[in-house]
Amino acid sequence: MRPPGPFSRRFVLLLLLLTELPTFCRALATSIPLIQPGDCTGSQYYDVTTYSCLACSSGVAAADGLRCTCPAGSAIVGNLGSPQVNCSACAINTKVSLDQRTCLTCVNSICDCASSAAAEQNFINKTVQCVSCSGGTTPNVAGDQCVLCQPTYSSTCTCPAANEAGGLCLPDAKQEFPSLTFWESLYLFSSFDVCSVYSNATACQVLTNMVIMNVFSSTSTAYSLYVKVSNPLLPQLIYSTSSQLGSTAPSGLSYQKNAQIQFRLVKYDVRGNFLGWESVTGGTLQMCPNTQSVLNAAFAFGTYYSQSCTLQVSDLFQAVPVPVFYELFLLYTTTSGTSMLWPVPVWNANILGSSGVLGSSALRRFFLIDGISGRQSNLSNQPSYVTVATSLTLSVYLPLSPPSTQPPFQLTVNYQRQSLSATAQVSFAVTYTQSQGTYKTNTDIALGVLGALAALLAFLETSSWLRRSGQQNIGIMVIIKFLAFLCGTLANAFFLIAYGTAVYWLIAFKGQTSAVSVTLPPAGGQVENDFIIYLSVAFALKALELLHLLVTQLTCNIFLVDWEKSKDRTASNTQGKTNVSIWRTILIANEWNEIQVHRKLSPLFQLFMVLLLLEVVGLKNIATKDLTQNLNPATGTYQAPFSIILRFGISASMWLAVGIVQVIFFVFIYERFIEDKIRQFADLCSLSNENLCPMRGLEPGSDVQTFEVLLSERVRDQYEKIMQPLIEAPRNQKGGNEKNPLLQQRIKTYYTINRFLSSFLDHVYKDMDYMVKDKLFLESVLDIEFQQPIEKSILYKDDRYLFSRTLFYSHELVLLLFDTLLFGVIDLGTQNFVLATILTFVVQMFVKFLRSLIGKKNLATQTLVEENFLI
């Protein structure tokens, strides 16, 4: 035979690779089927190496399902830890040993012993013999030896069935109680009897635990039995019988800011066994997972803490299958240096306020998870429900030491029953409260005083308006004006109270450097609710004041007097025409239109700087409910919730500070050295011989160009008489060519008014003359004129350009406070400075657009300048 050629060898190699390919693929597979121990049959065990069910080569699966064992009557041969076993069946008249390692010969062929006998095993002779238990003995649980009878049983180790409970023989027959859990049916009456009769300390602990487990009833059977026990070994259930729990607090308690509060827990299991002491740190009482630093922040004194999460009830039950009971103590040091423990009162929120002593008393003990009460028929069964402490709130009350009506620390627990398949919303919180003392009284006094001053100021403003308007009687318009002025003054009063409240708490709380003695008002409390009301009312009233300002400015009368005389007096007088150029009037009208919304600050720059300071610099972090002042907290550290009072305090302070800086810069630097639009407008009028400025000054030798005019009734009537035809004309019609009657009427009215006002200023009309004078100091302060223009009109010299009151320029305070309150109210509802900035900017632009649009139309109507000529 010829040896295989190269082609044959390649073919053989390829065939080998193809036949081995499935093995390689199996070796590279990483996914495995999901098989759990419960999926295995009675003849299989669960292999923890391959995570699969394997057949038992001999015998059956053990109880845990993780190994094999021999069936009854068979011994295990030579097993040294393998999950597989070899079984050897025992012969007749033999019995397998308790450890299943060998078969023992039954003495006298008796393999099954009586109930009063023990099957003693002799491994030397490999025999098993039945021995009768006597002399106060009884077979043990395994049945392989005699042991002493339980002390509560008789000398013959017998007990009536009605007296047997929980492995004990009770002196009294068991009582039947309705609505007991399976756990209580087993151990409630026995623990009560053994605690009261035999002074068993563990039984007393079990009885106390059962009272605590009845979290939804203040009159449970367990409690009715508990109160019947008179034994010093019975743990204290009720915290104190004193109506003033604050009197139980230790004296001299004091904490520096951010000092750690030291708590200690004493623990007991459900069977009453003492489990020791434990320090309360991190997640000892907190079920929500988080970093250790975040969890420890709960016990930093002065820090409002809140953590919540959603957990699977099955995971909670798996972590704590049987309840653990706690008693909470505060660890403190006396002035002599001795470490002392003060028990912290615990309130069960589920029974608080219900009938019975438990409904009105603080307790000493509590638990977090109870998976025992929901088990039925057998304690090894899965519970039908799990009782979970879904909310724990540690309340701290200042002052810490007596005299005080409240204890310095108390814990409130809220429980819920949940099925194993459900999820539970659990939370842990630390809150701080204190007596507000005279704060409410002081606020009410401030509100009363400022409200009275606001009403007085509104009365003065109404009186001034009444004098200037020339009205003789008090009518509906006067009342409306008074209410409008009152809205503005009251808005300032409420703003001062709200802002003062915020700044007070900002300084008093955040400014503490040593022992903490001040805490923030509780959320939803009277102080916070009053603050929200004051802030909301201030904003609403300020909005009404702004609306009144807009209506006043958008309906004011404006007329531009062209002082230049016509060169052709005949044409002017006979045809109502003139050769004086109209473009100067149009120029002045356009300049006035431009400065209608001119302000002393830039709203856009204002918003940018406030947002920069709050969000980028991090000043918003000062508004947190803790005593830290870190503007940029590190990642992973606990961030306390924000206080709405502190948020308004810091945001309003930044808003006012930036606004005031802008106004100061604008008035003292920008207007002095760069541009002053108001003064430029007055100079432009003077140079154009327009408005109230026929010369550099109205009087010879005077540079005063602006005046406040208080017209006499006669002058006012004449002005309104001339304007009446134009007012009655349809306003929705526009002039077209020169033959249009409406245009002719407008031209005629314009020149008539112009001549009348020019002649009035030239003292032409002796019966409508005027005089020029300076205002008295008190008149300037109160903004009211004491002298009435009866015979002559009065022109008060105005070197402060008060004509700007008809513009936004002179109402910067109203606009600034409105923007501040708007920003604060939006943040109050959204808790978002960025959103507040955006919405405030939108409202600012809308108000500016409205003022410009309607102001332009009013300017065209009042000055008789076509709107098309206004830029």
XYZ file of C-alpha atoms in Angstrom, residues 69-77 87-106 111-112 119-121 123 126-128 142 144:
40
model
C -28.692 10.681 51.188
C -29.782 7.132 51.813
C -33.450 6.260 52.320
C -34.775 5.092 55.675
C -33.376 1.707 56.644
C -30.121 2.147 54.713
C -26.679 3.231 55.903
C -24.195 5.437 54.058
C -21.028 3.580 53.121
C -26.172 2.972 50.368
C -26.273 -0.389 52.140
C -29.690 -1.671 53.254
C -29.856 -2.890 56.868
C -30.856 -6.507 57.432
C -33.866 -7.732 59.381
C -33.689 -7.064 63.146
C -31.166 -4.281 62.539
C -31.620 -0.517 62.661
C -29.638 2.259 61.051
C -27.777 4.553 63.483
C -28.819 8.164 63.924
C -25.828 9.374 61.892
C -26.695 6.833 59.126
C -23.127 5.527 59.063
C -23.789 1.901 60.167
C -26.458 -0.691 60.910
C -26.971 -1.728 64.579
C -28.392 -5.045 65.776
C -31.613 -4.715 67.784
C -36.127 -2.199 67.041
C -39.081 0.159 67.806
C -33.104 3.618 72.025
C -29.565 3.624 73.408
C -26.898 2.942 70.757
C -21.202 1.376 68.767
C -22.980 -2.340 67.304
C -26.266 -2.856 69.072
C -29.330 -0.753 69.893
C -33.614 12.324 69.171
C -31.446 7.939 71.947
